[in-house]
PDB file of C-alpha atoms in Angstrom:
ATOM      1  CA  UNK A   1     -33.860 156.531 -97.648  1.00 77.00           C
ATOM      2  CA  UNK A   2     -35.478 158.435-100.416  1.00 89.00           C
ATOM      3  CA  UNK A   3     -38.630 160.352 -99.596  1.00 90.00           C
ATOM      4  CA  UNK A   4     -40.712 157.969-101.402  1.00 92.00           C
ATOM      5  CA  UNK A   5     -39.665 154.968 -99.554  1.00 93.00           C
ATOM      6  CA  UNK A   6     -39.636 157.120 -95.954  1.00 93.00           C
ATOM      7  CA  UNK A   7     -43.192 158.121 -96.840  1.00 94.00           C
ATOM      8  CA  UNK A   8     -44.136 154.363 -97.997  1.00 95.00           C
ATOM      9  CA  UNK A   9     -42.602 152.933 -94.569  1.00 95.00           C
ATOM     10  CA  UNK A  10     -44.251 155.706 -92.452  1.00 94.00           C
ATOM     11  CA  UNK A  11     -47.818 155.152 -94.017  1.00 95.00           C
ATOM     12  CA  UNK A  12     -47.766 151.529 -93.261  1.00 96.00           C
ATOM     13  CA  UNK A  13     -46.280 151.666 -90.055  1.00 96.00           C
ATOM     14  CA  UNK A  14     -48.956 154.466 -89.316  1.00 96.00           C
ATOM     15  CA  UNK A  15     -51.797 152.650 -90.807  1.00 96.00           C
ATOM     16  CA  UNK A  16     -50.580 149.471 -88.712  1.00 95.00           C
ATOM     17  CA  UNK A  17     -50.339 151.251 -85.525  1.00 95.00           C
ATOM     18  CA  UNK A  18     -53.919 152.760 -85.995  1.00 94.00           C
ATOM     19  CA  UNK A  19     -55.423 149.187 -87.031  1.00 93.00           C
ATOM     20  CA  UNK A  20     -53.655 147.540 -83.804  1.00 91.00           C
ATOM     21  CA  UNK A  21     -54.980 150.142 -81.435  1.00 91.00           C
ATOM     22  CA  UNK A  22     -58.637 150.194 -83.072  1.00 89.00           C
ATOM     23  CA  UNK A  23     -58.520 146.337 -82.460  1.00 87.00           C
ATOM     24  CA  UNK A  24     -57.364 146.638 -78.792  1.00 85.00           C
ATOM     25  CA  UNK A  25     -59.381 149.614 -77.643  1.00 82.00           C
ATOM     26  CA  UNK A  26     -62.641 149.385 -79.535  1.00 79.00           C
ATOM     27  CA  UNK A  27     -62.917 145.338 -80.834  1.00 78.00           C
ATOM     28  CA  UNK A  28     -61.386 144.158 -77.772  1.00 72.00           C
ATOM     29  CA  UNK A  29     -59.074 141.577 -80.163  1.00 75.00           C
ATOM     30  CA  UNK A  30     -56.744 141.003 -77.446  1.00 73.00           C
ATOM     31  CA  UNK A  31     -58.748 141.065 -74.333  1.00 67.00           C
ATOM     32  CA  UNK A  32     -60.128 138.359 -72.992  1.00 64.00           C
ATOM     33  CA  UNK A  33     -63.804 138.766 -71.933  1.00 59.00           C
ATOM     34  CA  UNK A  34     -66.567 136.461 -70.606  1.00 54.00           C
ATOM     35  CA  UNK A  35     -66.371 134.177 -67.706  1.00 49.00           C
ATOM     36  CA  UNK A  36     -63.176 132.597 -68.874  1.00 53.00           C
ATOM     37  CA  UNK A  37     -61.273 136.101 -68.542  1.00 55.00           C
ATOM     38  CA  UNK A  38     -61.954 135.761 -64.586  1.00 58.00           C
ATOM     39  CA  UNK A  39     -62.711 133.582 -62.073  1.00 71.00           C
ATOM     40  CA  UNK A  40     -65.636 135.698 -60.830  1.00 86.00           C
ATOM     41  CA  UNK A  41     -68.794 136.580 -62.943  1.00 90.00           C
ATOM     42  CA  UNK A  42     -69.250 140.297 -64.342  1.00 91.00           C
ATOM     43  CA  UNK A  43     -72.588 141.211 -63.416  1.00 92.00           C
ATOM     44  CA  UNK A  44     -74.738 144.754 -64.463  1.00 89.00           C
ATOM     45  CA  UNK A  45     -76.776 146.438 -62.494  1.00 84.00           C
ATOM     46  CA  UNK A  46     -78.241 149.789 -62.117  1.00 78.00           C
ATOM     47  CA  UNK A  47     -78.884 151.967 -58.680  1.00 71.00           C
ATOM     48  CA  UNK A  48     -82.653 151.317 -59.005  1.00 69.00           C
ATOM     49  CA  UNK A  49     -84.276 148.450 -56.803  1.00 63.00           C
TER      50      UNK A  49
ATOM     51  CA  UNK B   1     -76.079 148.191 -70.091  1.00 80.00           C
ATOM     52  CA  UNK B   2     -78.044 146.176 -72.659  1.00 81.00           C
ATOM     53  CA  UNK B   3     -75.090 146.107 -75.165  1.00 85.00           C
ATOM     54  CA  UNK B   4     -72.551 145.586 -72.765  1.00 87.00           C
ATOM     55  CA  UNK B   5     -74.526 142.159 -71.707  1.00 87.00           C
ATOM     56  CA  UNK B   6     -74.933 141.097 -75.716  1.00 85.00           C
ATOM     57  CA  UNK B   7     -71.434 141.836 -76.751  1.00 85.00           C
ATOM     58  CA  UNK B   8     -70.582 139.658 -73.722  1.00 86.00           C
ATOM     59  CA  UNK B   9     -68.654 142.281 -71.841  1.00 89.00           C
ATOM     60  CA  UNK B  10     -70.947 141.311 -68.761  1.00 92.00           C
ATOM     61  CA  UNK B  11     -71.856 137.770 -68.072  1.00 94.00           C
ATOM     62  CA  UNK B  12     -74.954 138.345 -66.204  1.00 95.00           C
ATOM     63  CA  UNK B  13     -77.234 141.501 -65.681  1.00 95.00           C
ATOM     64  CA  UNK B  14     -80.212 142.901 -63.791  1.00 94.00           C
ATOM     65  CA  UNK B  15     -82.465 143.997 -66.377  1.00 93.00           C
ATOM     66  CA  UNK B  16     -86.101 145.009 -67.005  1.00 92.00           C
ATOM     67  CA  UNK B  17     -88.185 141.566 -67.218  1.00 94.00           C
ATOM     68  CA  UNK B  18     -89.699 142.647 -70.532  1.00 94.00           C
ATOM     69  CA  UNK B  19     -86.369 143.850 -72.273  1.00 94.00           C
ATOM     70  CA  UNK B  20     -84.943 140.484 -70.973  1.00 95.00           C
ATOM     71  CA  UNK B  21     -87.977 138.842 -73.068  1.00 96.00           C
ATOM     72  CA  UNK B  22     -87.679 141.142 -75.958  1.00 95.00           C
ATOM     73  CA  UNK B  23     -83.883 140.327 -76.251  1.00 94.00           C
ATOM     74  CA  UNK B  24     -84.815 136.651 -76.563  1.00 96.00           C
ATOM     75  CA  UNK B  25     -87.632 137.312 -79.394  1.00 95.00           C
ATOM     76  CA  UNK B  26     -84.687 139.191 -81.287  1.00 93.00           C
ATOM     77  CA  UNK B  27     -82.690 135.965 -80.991  1.00 93.00           C
ATOM     78  CA  UNK B  28     -80.232 137.056 -78.167  1.00 93.00           C
ATOM     79  CA  UNK B  29     -79.569 133.625 -76.175  1.00 95.00           C
ATOM     80  CA  UNK B  30     -80.091 134.768 -72.776  1.00 96.00           C
ATOM     81  CA  UNK B  31     -82.143 133.267 -69.797  1.00 97.00           C
ATOM     82  CA  UNK B  32     -84.003 134.746 -66.617  1.00 98.00           C
ATOM     83  CA  UNK B  33     -82.631 132.843 -63.969  1.00 97.00           C
ATOM     84  CA  UNK B  34     -84.055 134.894 -60.826  1.00 97.00           C
ATOM     85  CA  UNK B  35     -85.764 138.021 -59.939  1.00 96.00           C
ATOM     86  CA  UNK B  36     -84.150 140.875 -58.229  1.00 93.00           C
ATOM     87  CA  UNK B  37     -87.254 142.046 -56.218  1.00 93.00           C
ATOM     88  CA  UNK B  38     -90.617 142.242 -56.139  1.00 95.00           C
ATOM     89  CA  UNK B  39     -92.845 145.221 -56.197  1.00 95.00           C
ATOM     90  CA  UNK B  40     -90.536 148.377 -55.232  1.00 93.00           C
ATOM     91  CA  UNK B  41     -92.321 150.731 -58.007  1.00 95.00           C
ATOM     92  CA  UNK B  42     -94.773 153.597 -57.110  1.00 96.00           C
ATOM     93  CA  UNK B  43     -96.435 156.315 -59.406  1.00 98.00           C
ATOM     94  CA  UNK B  44     -95.800 159.648 -58.188  1.00 98.00           C
ATOM     95  CA  UNK B  45     -97.397 162.608 -59.060  1.00 98.00           C
ATOM     96  CA  UNK B  46     -96.878 166.229 -57.660  1.00 97.00           C
ATOM     97  CA  UNK B  47     -98.485 167.148 -54.032  1.00 96.00           C
ATOM     98  CA  UNK B  48    -100.694 169.912 -55.209  1.00 96.00           C
ATOM     99  CA  UNK B  49    -101.770 168.387 -58.157  1.00 96.00           C
ATOM    100  CA  UNK B  50    -105.753 167.478 -58.538  1.00 96.00           C
ATOM    101  CA  UNK B  51    -104.837 163.803 -59.603  1.00 97.00           C
ATOM    102  CA  UNK B  52    -106.279 161.622 -56.940  1.00 97.00           C
ATOM    103  CA  UNK B  53    -107.429 158.631 -59.005  1.00 97.00           C
ATOM    104  CA  UNK B  54    -105.852 156.709 -61.816  1.00 97.00           C
ATOM    105  CA  UNK B  55    -108.920 157.916 -63.884  1.00 97.00           C
ATOM    106  CA  UNK B  56    -107.364 161.607 -63.351  1.00 97.00           C
ATOM    107  CA  UNK B  57    -104.406 160.741 -65.285  1.00 97.00           C
ATOM    108  CA  UNK B  58    -106.408 161.200 -68.325  1.00 97.00           C
ATOM    109  CA  UNK B  59    -104.256 163.625 -70.884  1.00 97.00           C
ATOM    110  CA  UNK B  60    -101.774 163.999 -68.586  1.00 98.00           C
ATOM    111  CA  UNK B  61     -97.845 163.477 -69.171  1.00 98.00           C
ATOM    112  CA  UNK B  62     -96.613 160.515 -67.338  1.00 98.00           C
ATOM    113  CA  UNK B  63     -92.937 159.515 -67.606  1.00 98.00           C
ATOM    114  CA  UNK B  64     -91.547 155.781 -67.643  1.00 97.00           C
ATOM    115  CA  UNK B  65     -87.932 154.454 -68.019  1.00 94.00           C
ATOM    116  CA  UNK B  66     -88.624 152.990 -71.387  1.00 91.00           C
ATOM    117  CA  UNK B  67     -91.008 151.067 -73.807  1.00 93.00           C
ATOM    118  CA  UNK B  68     -89.527 147.645 -72.345  1.00 93.00           C
ATOM    119  CA  UNK B  69     -89.868 148.672 -68.903  1.00 92.00           C
ATOM    120  CA  UNK B  70     -92.612 146.770 -66.736  1.00 92.00           C
ATOM    121  CA  UNK B  71     -94.046 150.053 -65.489  1.00 94.00           C
ATOM    122  CA  UNK B  72     -95.337 151.164 -68.815  1.00 96.00           C
ATOM    123  CA  UNK B  73     -96.974 147.475 -68.765  1.00 96.00           C
ATOM    124  CA  UNK B  74     -98.260 148.651 -65.198  1.00 95.00           C
ATOM    125  CA  UNK B  75     -99.837 151.166 -66.671  1.00 97.00           C
ATOM    126  CA  UNK B  76    -101.575 149.414 -69.394  1.00 97.00           C
ATOM    127  CA  UNK B  77    -103.028 147.102 -67.077  1.00 96.00           C
ATOM    128  CA  UNK B  78    -104.544 149.716 -64.468  1.00 97.00           C
ATOM    129  CA  UNK B  79    -105.648 151.600 -67.434  1.00 97.00           C
ATOM    130  CA  UNK B  80    -107.346 148.523 -69.113  1.00 97.00           C
ATOM    131  CA  UNK B  81    -109.071 147.670 -65.531  1.00 96.00           C
ATOM    132  CA  UNK B  82    -110.710 150.923 -65.867  1.00 96.00           C
ATOM    133  CA  UNK B  83    -111.681 150.890 -69.343  1.00 97.00           C
ATOM    134  CA  UNK B  84    -109.052 153.251 -70.377  1.00 97.00           C
ATOM    135  CA  UNK B  85    -105.859 152.975 -73.275  1.00 95.00           C
ATOM    136  CA  UNK B  86    -102.455 154.071 -73.222  1.00 96.00           C
ATOM    137  CA  UNK B  87    -103.464 156.455 -75.745  1.00 96.00           C
ATOM    138  CA  UNK B  88    -105.186 158.463 -73.161  1.00 97.00           C
ATOM    139  CA  UNK B  89    -102.309 159.651 -71.560  1.00 97.00           C
ATOM    140  CA  UNK B  90     -98.891 161.270 -72.938  1.00 97.00           C
ATOM    141  CA  UNK B  91     -96.400 158.757 -72.278  1.00 97.00           C
ATOM    142  CA  UNK B  92     -92.799 159.895 -72.468  1.00 97.00           C
ATOM    143  CA  UNK B  93     -89.643 158.408 -71.630  1.00 97.00           C
ATOM    144  CA  UNK B  94     -87.307 159.365 -69.192  1.00 96.00           C
ATOM    145  CA  UNK B  95     -84.111 157.916 -67.166  1.00 94.00           C
ATOM    146  CA  UNK B  96     -85.140 157.437 -63.722  1.00 94.00           C
ATOM    147  CA  UNK B  97     -82.439 159.672 -62.022  1.00 93.00           C
ATOM    148  CA  UNK B  98     -84.208 162.562 -63.982  1.00 96.00           C
ATOM    149  CA  UNK B  99     -87.543 161.927 -62.973  1.00 97.00           C
ATOM    150  CA  UNK B 100     -87.724 163.726 -59.374  1.00 97.00           C
ATOM    151  CA  UNK B 101     -86.196 167.050 -61.127  1.00 98.00           C
ATOM    152  CA  UNK B 102     -88.980 166.721 -63.895  1.00 98.00           C
ATOM    153  CA  UNK B 103     -91.495 166.226 -61.507  1.00 98.00           C
ATOM    154  CA  UNK B 104     -90.410 169.025 -59.201  1.00 98.00           C
ATOM    155  CA  UNK B 105     -90.129 171.481 -62.314  1.00 97.00           C
ATOM    156  CA  UNK B 106     -93.918 170.154 -63.365  1.00 97.00           C
ATOM    157  CA  UNK B 107     -92.694 169.197 -66.619  1.00 98.00           C
ATOM    158  CA  UNK B 108     -94.449 166.171 -66.227  1.00 98.00           C
ATOM    159  CA  UNK B 109     -97.462 165.339 -64.414  1.00 98.00           C
ATOM    160  CA  UNK B 110     -96.617 161.943 -62.929  1.00 98.00           C
ATOM    161  CA  UNK B 111     -93.700 159.684 -62.877  1.00 98.00           C
ATOM    162  CA  UNK B 112     -93.140 156.007 -62.398  1.00 97.00           C
ATOM    163  CA  UNK B 113     -89.862 154.039 -61.882  1.00 95.00           C
ATOM    164  CA  UNK B 114     -87.891 151.602 -59.419  1.00 93.00           C
ATOM    165  CA  UNK B 115     -87.155 153.100 -56.171  1.00 93.00           C
ATOM    166  CA  UNK B 116     -85.203 155.154 -54.594  1.00 93.00           C
ATOM    167  CA  UNK B 117     -86.020 157.997 -57.026  1.00 94.00           C
ATOM    168  CA  UNK B 118     -89.826 157.645 -56.468  1.00 96.00           C
ATOM    169  CA  UNK B 119     -89.242 157.954 -52.663  1.00 96.00           C
ATOM    170  CA  UNK B 120     -86.864 161.044 -53.168  1.00 96.00           C
ATOM    171  CA  UNK B 121     -89.809 162.900 -54.106  1.00 97.00           C
ATOM    172  CA  UNK B 122     -91.537 162.347 -50.549  1.00 97.00           C
ATOM    173  CA  UNK B 123     -88.536 162.980 -48.794  1.00 96.00           C
ATOM    174  CA  UNK B 124     -87.784 166.278 -50.678  1.00 96.00           C
ATOM    175  CA  UNK B 125     -91.524 167.246 -49.925  1.00 97.00           C
ATOM    176  CA  UNK B 126     -93.159 167.800 -53.526  1.00 97.00           C
ATOM    177  CA  UNK B 127     -94.189 163.802 -54.185  1.00 97.00           C
ATOM    178  CA  UNK B 128     -97.250 162.134 -53.390  1.00 98.00           C
ATOM    179  CA  UNK B 129     -98.022 158.279 -54.148  1.00 98.00           C
ATOM    180  CA  UNK B 130    -100.707 157.694 -56.409  1.00 98.00           C
ATOM    181  CA  UNK B 131    -100.155 153.939 -55.943  1.00 97.00           C
ATOM    182  CA  UNK B 132     -97.804 151.457 -55.271  1.00 96.00           C
ATOM    183  CA  UNK B 133     -97.365 148.416 -57.323  1.00 94.00           C
ATOM    184  CA  UNK B 134     -98.273 146.151 -54.314  1.00 91.00           C
ATOM    185  CA  UNK B 135    -101.854 147.767 -54.312  1.00 93.00           C
ATOM    186  CA  UNK B 136    -102.375 147.463 -58.254  1.00 95.00           C
ATOM    187  CA  UNK B 137    -100.388 144.659 -59.266  1.00 94.00           C
ATOM    188  CA  UNK B 138     -99.369 142.510 -56.087  1.00 93.00           C
ATOM    189  CA  UNK B 139     -95.930 140.611 -56.277  1.00 92.00           C
ATOM    190  CA  UNK B 140     -95.218 142.978 -59.530  1.00 93.00           C
ATOM    191  CA  UNK B 141     -91.738 142.253 -61.169  1.00 94.00           C
ATOM    192  CA  UNK B 142     -89.345 144.977 -62.542  1.00 87.00           C
ATOM    193  CA  UNK B 143     -86.070 143.643 -62.801  1.00 91.00           C
ATOM    194  CA  UNK B 144     -84.788 140.229 -62.987  1.00 95.00           C
ATOM    195  CA  UNK B 145     -81.391 138.341 -63.221  1.00 96.00           C
ATOM    196  CA  UNK B 146     -80.638 137.554 -66.795  1.00 96.00           C
ATOM    197  CA  UNK B 147     -77.630 135.495 -67.924  1.00 97.00           C
ATOM    198  CA  UNK B 148     -75.727 134.593 -71.211  1.00 96.00           C
ATOM    199  CA  UNK B 149     -76.915 130.934 -72.231  1.00 96.00           C
ATOM    200  CA  UNK B 150     -72.951 130.168 -72.819  1.00 94.00           C
ATOM    201  CA  UNK B 151     -72.332 131.049 -69.289  1.00 95.00           C
ATOM    202  CA  UNK B 152     -74.869 129.010 -67.962  1.00 96.00           C
ATOM    203  CA  UNK B 153     -73.738 126.282 -69.978  1.00 96.00           C
ATOM    204  CA  UNK B 154     -69.937 126.721 -69.047  1.00 94.00           C
ATOM    205  CA  UNK B 155     -70.051 127.926 -65.251  1.00 94.00           C
ATOM    206  CA  UNK B 156     -73.610 126.700 -64.025  1.00 96.00           C
ATOM    207  CA  UNK B 157     -71.994 126.311 -60.575  1.00 95.00           C
ATOM    208  CA  UNK B 158     -70.760 130.076 -60.627  1.00 96.00           C
ATOM    209  CA  UNK B 159     -74.387 131.110 -61.648  1.00 97.00           C
ATOM    210  CA  UNK B 160     -75.822 129.016 -58.951  1.00 96.00           C
ATOM    211  CA  UNK B 161     -73.366 130.633 -56.459  1.00 95.00           C
ATOM    212  CA  UNK B 162     -74.987 133.952 -57.605  1.00 95.00           C
ATOM    213  CA  UNK B 163     -78.346 133.052 -57.295  1.00 96.00           C
ATOM    214  CA  UNK B 164     -78.080 131.536 -53.977  1.00 95.00           C
ATOM    215  CA  UNK B 165     -76.255 134.499 -52.833  1.00 95.00           C
ATOM    216  CA  UNK B 166     -79.176 137.078 -53.843  1.00 95.00           C
ATOM    217  CA  UNK B 167     -81.843 134.482 -52.341  1.00 95.00           C
ATOM    218  CA  UNK B 168     -79.771 134.266 -49.091  1.00 95.00           C
ATOM    219  CA  UNK B 169     -79.387 138.047 -48.976  1.00 95.00           C
ATOM    220  CA  UNK B 170     -83.150 138.433 -49.648  1.00 95.00           C
ATOM    221  CA  UNK B 171     -84.364 136.188 -47.019  1.00 95.00           C
ATOM    222  CA  UNK B 172     -81.860 137.947 -44.509  1.00 95.00           C
ATOM    223  CA  UNK B 173     -83.219 141.492 -45.754  1.00 95.00           C
ATOM    224  CA  UNK B 174     -86.803 140.747 -45.322  1.00 95.00           C
ATOM    225  CA  UNK B 175     -86.033 138.852 -41.894  1.00 94.00           C
ATOM    226  CA  UNK B 176     -86.319 141.730 -39.713  1.00 94.00           C
ATOM    227  CA  UNK B 177     -86.264 145.828 -40.348  1.00 96.00           C
ATOM    228  CA  UNK B 178     -82.854 146.063 -38.417  1.00 95.00           C
ATOM    229  CA  UNK B 179     -81.262 144.261 -41.538  1.00 95.00           C
ATOM    230  CA  UNK B 180     -82.781 146.687 -43.902  1.00 96.00           C
ATOM    231  CA  UNK B 181     -81.616 149.529 -41.888  1.00 96.00           C
ATOM    232  CA  UNK B 182     -78.175 148.026 -41.504  1.00 95.00           C
ATOM    233  CA  UNK B 183     -77.991 147.388 -45.206  1.00 95.00           C
ATOM    234  CA  UNK B 184     -79.127 150.981 -46.054  1.00 95.00           C
ATOM    235  CA  UNK B 185     -76.083 152.171 -44.510  1.00 95.00           C
ATOM    236  CA  UNK B 186     -73.622 150.041 -46.525  1.00 92.00           C
ATOM    237  CA  UNK B 187     -75.532 149.785 -49.764  1.00 92.00           C
ATOM    238  CA  UNK B 188     -76.011 153.560 -50.012  1.00 90.00           C
ATOM    239  CA  UNK B 189     -72.495 154.299 -49.919  1.00 87.00           C
ATOM    240  CA  UNK B 190     -71.058 150.898 -51.793  1.00 86.00           C
ATOM    241  CA  UNK B 191     -73.566 150.529 -54.463  1.00 86.00           C
ATOM    242  CA  UNK B 192     -75.942 153.117 -54.831  1.00 85.00           C
ATOM    243  CA  UNK B 193     -74.060 156.420 -54.421  1.00 87.00           C
ATOM    244  CA  UNK B 194     -77.298 157.814 -52.163  1.00 88.00           C
ATOM    245  CA  UNK B 195     -78.004 159.591 -49.070  1.00 92.00           C
ATOM    246  CA  UNK B 196     -78.510 156.365 -46.661  1.00 95.00           C
ATOM    247  CA  UNK B 197     -81.668 158.168 -45.612  1.00 95.00           C
ATOM    248  CA  UNK B 198     -83.255 157.717 -48.807  1.00 95.00           C
ATOM    249  CA  UNK B 199     -82.694 154.210 -48.462  1.00 95.00           C
ATOM    250  CA  UNK B 200     -83.602 153.964 -45.236  1.00 96.00           C
ATOM    251  CA  UNK B 201     -87.122 155.660 -46.346  1.00 96.00           C
ATOM    252  CA  UNK B 202     -87.930 153.114 -49.081  1.00 95.00           C
ATOM    253  CA  UNK B 203     -86.866 150.279 -47.390  1.00 95.00           C
ATOM    254  CA  UNK B 204     -89.303 150.872 -44.392  1.00 95.00           C
ATOM    255  CA  UNK B 205     -92.124 153.097 -45.585  1.00 94.00           C
ATOM    256  CA  UNK B 206     -94.334 151.167 -45.707  1.00 95.00           C
ATOM    257  CA  UNK B 207     -92.344 147.881 -45.018  1.00 94.00           C
ATOM    258  CA  UNK B 208     -93.774 146.207 -48.278  1.00 93.00           C
ATOM    259  CA  UNK B 209     -92.934 148.704 -50.343  1.00 95.00           C
ATOM    260  CA  UNK B 210     -90.416 146.355 -51.866  1.00 95.00           C
ATOM    261  CA  UNK B 211     -89.899 142.676 -51.056  1.00 95.00           C
ATOM    262  CA  UNK B 212     -86.597 140.553 -51.604  1.00 94.00           C
ATOM    263  CA  UNK B 213     -88.309 137.117 -51.387  1.00 92.00           C
ATOM    264  CA  UNK B 214     -90.274 134.870 -53.435  1.00 91.00           C
ATOM    265  CA  UNK B 215     -88.133 135.710 -56.318  1.00 95.00           C
ATOM    266  CA  UNK B 216     -87.978 132.573 -58.051  1.00 94.00           C
ATOM    267  CA  UNK B 217     -89.138 132.663 -61.780  1.00 96.00           C
ATOM    268  CA  UNK B 218     -92.548 131.620 -61.953  1.00 95.00           C
ATOM    269  CA  UNK B 219     -94.111 130.531 -65.420  1.00 96.00           C
ATOM    270  CA  UNK B 220     -97.597 132.513 -64.470  1.00 95.00           C
ATOM    271  CA  UNK B 221     -96.026 135.604 -63.634  1.00 96.00           C
ATOM    272  CA  UNK B 222     -94.141 135.944 -67.051  1.00 96.00           C
ATOM    273  CA  UNK B 223     -97.092 134.403 -68.944  1.00 96.00           C
ATOM    274  CA  UNK B 224     -99.322 137.413 -67.849  1.00 96.00           C
ATOM    275  CA  UNK B 225     -96.097 140.351 -68.400  1.00 96.00           C
ATOM    276  CA  UNK B 226     -95.752 138.203 -72.017  1.00 97.00           C
ATOM    277  CA  UNK B 227     -99.810 138.789 -72.644  1.00 96.00           C
ATOM    278  CA  UNK B 228     -99.460 142.614 -72.097  1.00 96.00           C
ATOM    279  CA  UNK B 229     -96.413 142.812 -73.792  1.00 96.00           C
ATOM    280  CA  UNK B 230     -98.227 141.594 -76.848  1.00 97.00           C
ATOM    281  CA  UNK B 231    -101.551 143.406 -76.362  1.00 95.00           C
ATOM    282  CA  UNK B 232     -99.667 146.848 -75.595  1.00 94.00           C
ATOM    283  CA  UNK B 233     -97.339 146.238 -79.059  1.00 93.00           C
ATOM    284  CA  UNK B 234     -94.117 145.789 -77.315  1.00 95.00           C
ATOM    285  CA  UNK B 235     -93.808 142.072 -77.622  1.00 96.00           C
ATOM    286  CA  UNK B 236     -94.272 140.633 -81.086  1.00 95.00           C
ATOM    287  CA  UNK B 237     -94.218 136.612 -80.467  1.00 91.00           C
ATOM    288  CA  UNK B 238     -95.356 134.432 -77.913  1.00 95.00           C
ATOM    289  CA  UNK B 239     -92.688 132.544 -76.860  1.00 96.00           C
ATOM    290  CA  UNK B 240     -92.815 129.690 -74.600  1.00 97.00           C
ATOM    291  CA  UNK B 241     -91.781 129.974 -70.988  1.00 97.00           C
ATOM    292  CA  UNK B 242     -88.515 128.108 -71.334  1.00 97.00           C
ATOM    293  CA  UNK B 243     -87.200 129.566 -74.083  1.00 97.00           C
ATOM    294  CA  UNK B 244     -86.383 132.997 -72.157  1.00 97.00           C
ATOM    295  CA  UNK B 245     -86.696 131.302 -68.358  1.00 97.00           C
ATOM    296  CA  UNK B 246     -84.511 128.780 -66.594  1.00 97.00           C
ATOM    297  CA  UNK B 247     -86.477 128.386 -63.153  1.00 96.00           C
ATOM    298  CA  UNK B 248     -84.073 125.471 -62.411  1.00 95.00           C
ATOM    299  CA  UNK B 249     -81.750 127.340 -59.943  1.00 96.00           C
ATOM    300  CA  UNK B 250     -84.466 127.878 -57.419  1.00 93.00           C
ATOM    301  CA  UNK B 251     -87.375 125.549 -58.122  1.00 86.00           C
ATOM    302  CA  UNK B 252     -90.646 126.775 -56.468  1.00 81.00           C
ATOM    303  CA  UNK B 253     -90.126 124.271 -53.873  1.00 81.00           C
ATOM    304  CA  UNK B 254     -86.652 124.931 -52.434  1.00 83.00           C
ATOM    305  CA  UNK B 255     -86.372 126.451 -48.834  1.00 85.00           C
ATOM    306  CA  UNK B 256     -84.053 129.148 -48.763  1.00 89.00           C
ATOM    307  CA  UNK B 257     -82.118 130.077 -45.298  1.00 89.00           C
ATOM    308  CA  UNK B 258     -80.910 133.565 -44.778  1.00 87.00           C
ATOM    309  CA  UNK B 259     -77.492 134.552 -44.473  1.00 88.00           C
ATOM    310  CA  UNK B 260     -76.483 135.169 -41.075  1.00 87.00           C
ATOM    311  CA  UNK B 261     -74.703 138.307 -41.427  1.00 86.00           C
ATOM    312  CA  UNK B 262     -73.756 141.451 -39.571  1.00 86.00           C
ATOM    313  CA  UNK B 263     -71.560 144.951 -40.533  1.00 87.00           C
ATOM    314  CA  UNK B 264     -70.396 146.256 -37.088  1.00 90.00           C
ATOM    315  CA  UNK B 265     -69.984 149.580 -39.033  1.00 91.00           C
ATOM    316  CA  UNK B 266     -73.557 149.625 -40.565  1.00 92.00           C
ATOM    317  CA  UNK B 267     -75.055 148.318 -37.355  1.00 91.00           C
ATOM    318  CA  UNK B 268     -73.700 150.897 -35.453  1.00 91.00           C
ATOM    319  CA  UNK B 269     -74.485 153.817 -37.861  1.00 91.00           C
ATOM    320  CA  UNK B 270     -77.997 152.434 -37.847  1.00 92.00           C
ATOM    321  CA  UNK B 271     -78.165 152.449 -34.133  1.00 92.00           C
ATOM    322  CA  UNK B 272     -76.892 156.120 -33.769  1.00 91.00           C
ATOM    323  CA  UNK B 273     -79.897 157.421 -36.053  1.00 92.00           C
ATOM    324  CA  UNK B 274     -81.922 154.876 -33.436  1.00 91.00           C
ATOM    325  CA  UNK B 275     -82.897 152.779 -36.443  1.00 91.00           C
ATOM    326  CA  UNK B 276     -82.027 149.368 -34.731  1.00 86.00           C
ATOM    327  CA  UNK B 277     -84.252 148.306 -31.888  1.00 79.00           C
TER     328      UNK B 277
END
């Protein structure tokens, strides 16, 4: 494989990996949220009365 | 917490009443369905300070949780009743857990938030109560249970179960001081990560410092909050009560029976301290 082809393939793979991780970890794209995600409600609270 | 709620990470949240109303004003579809408690706030000053009346707060630096906190609304109300304005005070916003240290270091002259942080200054020996909410705004509302509208629409039964649980727990708590002392043990460890002694203090001294009954959502209470919010420039629009509240989960005429609950370990811990009679 030529250097040019290696760089292009490597670059595309890197962008795809980073985009996938960003979508998963930051945007929650593949994560179920809301009441459909579980059988219980997720309730937020602070330790103040 | 607000962002987690808006983004859908949480389905429901206990949130400051004016903040929930502000979210609706900003177009976020949420509804207040129940209250977290009534009263449960104090304004504390340093025990050696020369502040003995609300009028003595003039020119002093007072910490509030944030501009959407009902504690700020409460200060507005008590000042107005005495012919004073918010501008007569130096109000600073501060997270409640930081408030006791700020009062101790005299970085501020007074602090006000929900318990147990106010009670902590009493227990540690440097805080003095200027007022309890029960004395200046009886039946005061601080935290409310807000639920996203899509959750109410799709999972009304679950929301009803949640509200019923809070209502029955509240009745159980207010039934007898023994129940409160028992709750102080497991709530301190399981939820608050605080010394149980602190919760024992705020749940009993005085007994009506915070109340957990009468928590249904009433139009009159919220219209009063909205009026103060508009007068003090925090809320911009006058919304109809039903735009931000859904009182149908516990109607005013509902009769709530408390849980029959006993946690053996907590009861034993409270008994050992002589708190259960």
